[in-house]
PDB file of C-alpha atoms in Angstrom:
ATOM      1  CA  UNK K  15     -94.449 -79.844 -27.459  1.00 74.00           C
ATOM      2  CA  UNK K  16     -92.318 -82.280 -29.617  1.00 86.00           C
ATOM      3  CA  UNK K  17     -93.659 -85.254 -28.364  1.00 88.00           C
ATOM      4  CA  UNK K  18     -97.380 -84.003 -28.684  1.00 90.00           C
ATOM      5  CA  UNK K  19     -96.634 -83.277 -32.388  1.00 89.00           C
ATOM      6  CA  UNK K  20     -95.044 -86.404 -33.010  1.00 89.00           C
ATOM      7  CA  UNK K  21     -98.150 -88.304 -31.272  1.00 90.00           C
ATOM      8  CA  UNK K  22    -100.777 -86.004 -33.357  1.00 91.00           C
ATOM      9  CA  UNK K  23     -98.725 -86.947 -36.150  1.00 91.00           C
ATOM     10  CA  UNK K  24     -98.766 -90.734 -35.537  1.00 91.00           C
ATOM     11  CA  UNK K  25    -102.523 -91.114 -34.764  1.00 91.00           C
ATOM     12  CA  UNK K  26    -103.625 -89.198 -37.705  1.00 93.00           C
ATOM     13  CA  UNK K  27    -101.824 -91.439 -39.694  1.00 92.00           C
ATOM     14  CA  UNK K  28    -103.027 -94.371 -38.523  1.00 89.00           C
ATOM     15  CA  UNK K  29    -106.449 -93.105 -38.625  1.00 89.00           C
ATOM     16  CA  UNK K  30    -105.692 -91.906 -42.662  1.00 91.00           C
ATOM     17  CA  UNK K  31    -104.344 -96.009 -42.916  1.00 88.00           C
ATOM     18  CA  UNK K  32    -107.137 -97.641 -41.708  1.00 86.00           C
ATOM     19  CA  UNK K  33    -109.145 -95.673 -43.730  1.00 87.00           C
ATOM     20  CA  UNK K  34    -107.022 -96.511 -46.658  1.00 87.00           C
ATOM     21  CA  UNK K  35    -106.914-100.127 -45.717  1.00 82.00           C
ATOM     22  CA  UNK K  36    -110.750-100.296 -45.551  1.00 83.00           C
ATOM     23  CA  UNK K  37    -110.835 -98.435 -48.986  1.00 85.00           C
ATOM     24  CA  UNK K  38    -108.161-101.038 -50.654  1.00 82.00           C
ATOM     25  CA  UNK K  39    -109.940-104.343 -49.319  1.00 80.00           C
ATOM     26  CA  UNK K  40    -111.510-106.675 -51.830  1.00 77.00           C
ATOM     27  CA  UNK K  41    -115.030-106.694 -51.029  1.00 76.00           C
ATOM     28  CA  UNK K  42    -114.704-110.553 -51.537  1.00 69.00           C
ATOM     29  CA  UNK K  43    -112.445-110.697 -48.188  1.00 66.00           C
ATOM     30  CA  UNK K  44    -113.722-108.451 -46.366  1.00 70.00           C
ATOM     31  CA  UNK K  45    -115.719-109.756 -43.362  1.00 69.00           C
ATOM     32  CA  UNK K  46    -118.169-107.199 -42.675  1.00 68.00           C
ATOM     33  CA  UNK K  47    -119.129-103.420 -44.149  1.00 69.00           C
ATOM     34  CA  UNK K  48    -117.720-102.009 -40.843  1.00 74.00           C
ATOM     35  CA  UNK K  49    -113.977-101.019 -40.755  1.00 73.00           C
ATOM     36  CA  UNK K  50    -112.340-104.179 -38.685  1.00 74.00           C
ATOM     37  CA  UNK K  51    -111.166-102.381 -35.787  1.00 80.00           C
ATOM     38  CA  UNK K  52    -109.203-106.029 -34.116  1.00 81.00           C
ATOM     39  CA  UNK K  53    -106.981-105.782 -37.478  1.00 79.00           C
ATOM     40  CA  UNK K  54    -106.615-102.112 -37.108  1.00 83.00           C
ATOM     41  CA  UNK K  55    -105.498-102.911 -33.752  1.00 86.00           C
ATOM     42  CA  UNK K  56    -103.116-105.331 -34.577  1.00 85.00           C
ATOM     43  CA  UNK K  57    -101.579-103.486 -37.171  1.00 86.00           C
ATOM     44  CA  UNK K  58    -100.893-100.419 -34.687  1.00 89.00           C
ATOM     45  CA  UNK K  59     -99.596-103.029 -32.469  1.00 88.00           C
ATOM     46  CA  UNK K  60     -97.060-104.285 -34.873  1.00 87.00           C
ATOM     47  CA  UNK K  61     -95.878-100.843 -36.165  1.00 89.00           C
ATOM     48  CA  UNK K  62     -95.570 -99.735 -32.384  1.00 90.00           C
ATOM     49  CA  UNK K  63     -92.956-103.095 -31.937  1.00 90.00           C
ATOM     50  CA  UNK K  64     -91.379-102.419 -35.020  1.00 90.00           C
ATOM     51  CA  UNK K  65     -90.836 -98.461 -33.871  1.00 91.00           C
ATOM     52  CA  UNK K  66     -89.591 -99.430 -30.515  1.00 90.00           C
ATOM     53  CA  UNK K  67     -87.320-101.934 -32.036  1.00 91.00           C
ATOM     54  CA  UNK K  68     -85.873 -99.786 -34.395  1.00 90.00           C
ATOM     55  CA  UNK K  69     -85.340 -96.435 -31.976  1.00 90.00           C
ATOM     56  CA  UNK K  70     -83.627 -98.701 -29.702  1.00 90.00           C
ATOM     57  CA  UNK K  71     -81.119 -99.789 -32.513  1.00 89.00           C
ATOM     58  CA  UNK K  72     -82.687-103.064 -33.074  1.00 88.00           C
ATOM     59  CA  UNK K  73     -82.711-103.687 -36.934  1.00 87.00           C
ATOM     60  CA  UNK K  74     -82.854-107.471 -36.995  1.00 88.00           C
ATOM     61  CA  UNK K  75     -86.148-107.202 -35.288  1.00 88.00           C
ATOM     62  CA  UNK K  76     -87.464-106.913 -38.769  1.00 87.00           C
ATOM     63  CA  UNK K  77     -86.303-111.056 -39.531  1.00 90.00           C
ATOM     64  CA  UNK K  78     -88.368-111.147 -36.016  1.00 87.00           C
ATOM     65  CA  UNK K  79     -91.350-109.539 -37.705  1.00 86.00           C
ATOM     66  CA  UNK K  80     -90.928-111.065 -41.220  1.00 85.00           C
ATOM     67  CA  UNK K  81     -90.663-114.625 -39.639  1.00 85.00           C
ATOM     68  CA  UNK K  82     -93.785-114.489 -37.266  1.00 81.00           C
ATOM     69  CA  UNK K  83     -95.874-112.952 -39.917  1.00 79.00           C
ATOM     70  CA  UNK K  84     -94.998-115.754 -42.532  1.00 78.00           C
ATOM     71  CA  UNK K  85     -95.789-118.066 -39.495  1.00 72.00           C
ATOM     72  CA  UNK K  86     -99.171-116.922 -39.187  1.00 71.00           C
ATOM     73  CA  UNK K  87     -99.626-117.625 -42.534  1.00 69.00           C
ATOM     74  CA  UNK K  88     -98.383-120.844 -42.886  1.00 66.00           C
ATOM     75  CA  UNK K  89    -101.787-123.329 -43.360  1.00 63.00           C
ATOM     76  CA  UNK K  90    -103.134-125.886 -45.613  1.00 55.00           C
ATOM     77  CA  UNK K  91    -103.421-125.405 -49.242  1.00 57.00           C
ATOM     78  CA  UNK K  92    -107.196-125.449 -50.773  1.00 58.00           C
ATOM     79  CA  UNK K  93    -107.816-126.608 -53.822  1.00 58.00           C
ATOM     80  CA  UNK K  94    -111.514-125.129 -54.180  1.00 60.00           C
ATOM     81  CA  UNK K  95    -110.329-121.785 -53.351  1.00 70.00           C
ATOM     82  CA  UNK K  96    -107.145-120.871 -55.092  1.00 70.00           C
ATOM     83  CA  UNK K  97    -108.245-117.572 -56.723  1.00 70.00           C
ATOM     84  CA  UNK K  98    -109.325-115.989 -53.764  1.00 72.00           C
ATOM     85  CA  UNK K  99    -106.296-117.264 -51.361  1.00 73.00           C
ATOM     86  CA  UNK K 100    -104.486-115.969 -54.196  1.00 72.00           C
ATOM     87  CA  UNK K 101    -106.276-112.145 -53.452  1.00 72.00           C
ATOM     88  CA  UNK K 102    -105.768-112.226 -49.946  1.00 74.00           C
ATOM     89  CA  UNK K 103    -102.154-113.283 -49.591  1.00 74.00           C
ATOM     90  CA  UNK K 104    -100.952-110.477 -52.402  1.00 75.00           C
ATOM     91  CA  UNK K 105    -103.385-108.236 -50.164  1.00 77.00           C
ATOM     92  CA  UNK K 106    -101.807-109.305 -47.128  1.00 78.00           C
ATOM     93  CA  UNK K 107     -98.046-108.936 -48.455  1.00 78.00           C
ATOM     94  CA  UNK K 108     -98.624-105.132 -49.724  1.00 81.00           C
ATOM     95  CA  UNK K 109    -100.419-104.401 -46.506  1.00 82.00           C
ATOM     96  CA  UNK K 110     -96.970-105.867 -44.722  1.00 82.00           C
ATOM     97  CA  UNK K 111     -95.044-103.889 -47.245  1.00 84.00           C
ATOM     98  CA  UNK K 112     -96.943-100.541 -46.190  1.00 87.00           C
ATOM     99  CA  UNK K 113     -96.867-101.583 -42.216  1.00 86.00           C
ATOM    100  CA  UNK K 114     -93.145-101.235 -42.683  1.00 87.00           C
ATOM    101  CA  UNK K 115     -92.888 -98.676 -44.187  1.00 89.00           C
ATOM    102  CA  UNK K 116     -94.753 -96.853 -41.862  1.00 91.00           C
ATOM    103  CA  UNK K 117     -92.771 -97.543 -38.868  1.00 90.00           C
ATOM    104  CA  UNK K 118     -89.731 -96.755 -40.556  1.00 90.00           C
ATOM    105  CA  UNK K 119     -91.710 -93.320 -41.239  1.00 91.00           C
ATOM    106  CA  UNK K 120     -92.503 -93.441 -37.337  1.00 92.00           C
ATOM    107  CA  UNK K 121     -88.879 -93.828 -36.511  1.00 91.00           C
ATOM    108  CA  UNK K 122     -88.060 -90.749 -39.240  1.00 90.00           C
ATOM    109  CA  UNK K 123     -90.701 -88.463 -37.587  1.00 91.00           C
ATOM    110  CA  UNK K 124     -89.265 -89.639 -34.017  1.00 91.00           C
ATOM    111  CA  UNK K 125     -85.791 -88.664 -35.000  1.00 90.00           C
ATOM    112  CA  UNK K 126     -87.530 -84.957 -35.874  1.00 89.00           C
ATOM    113  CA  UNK K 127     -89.269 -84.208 -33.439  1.00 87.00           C
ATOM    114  CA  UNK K 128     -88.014 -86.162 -30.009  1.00 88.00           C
ATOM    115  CA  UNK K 129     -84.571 -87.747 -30.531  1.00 77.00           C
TER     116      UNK K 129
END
């Protein structure tokens, strides 16, 4: 029954942050009108490594995290569109910031209700 309540209690928070997410997008980088459900996925993705990681005792998978995130950020600077680069990255960083925190919530609730 633990594990069902833990699950319950992990998908309804991802469903609340992907609503959130949507809700906190500048409408100036958001792609469509429709909730972007290959970013939703790859956020779930990310908190599901970062969960594993840190149940199994595996801290310093954070650096891992950190360092392939600031990798896929890593491109050419644009002079013609500073202001809204500008936008996304501090967008992107607090959505990294909440990702986190999230997992580390995950690995909280895990340590209630299964370990």
């Amino acid at each position: 029954m633990e594990v069902f309540q833990f699950i319950v209690l992990v998908l309804s928070t991802e469903v609340l942050l992907g609503i959130f997410y949507y809700i906190i997008t500048p409408k100036s980088i958001r792609k469509t009108k429709i909730i972007d459900y290959k970013s939703l996925l790859k956020g779930i993705v990310e908190r599901i490594f970062l969960l594993v990681s840190m149940i199994n005792d595996y801290p310093h998978a954070l650096t891992l995290f950190g360092a392939l995130k600031l990798a896929t950020r890593l491109k050419r600077d644009d002079e013609q569109d500073k202001v809204k680069q500008s936008l996304y990255n501090d967008f992107y960083l607090v959505g990294n910031f909440i990702s986190v925190m999230i997992a580390i919530l995950y690995v909280f609730l895990y340590s209630i209700y299964i370990g």
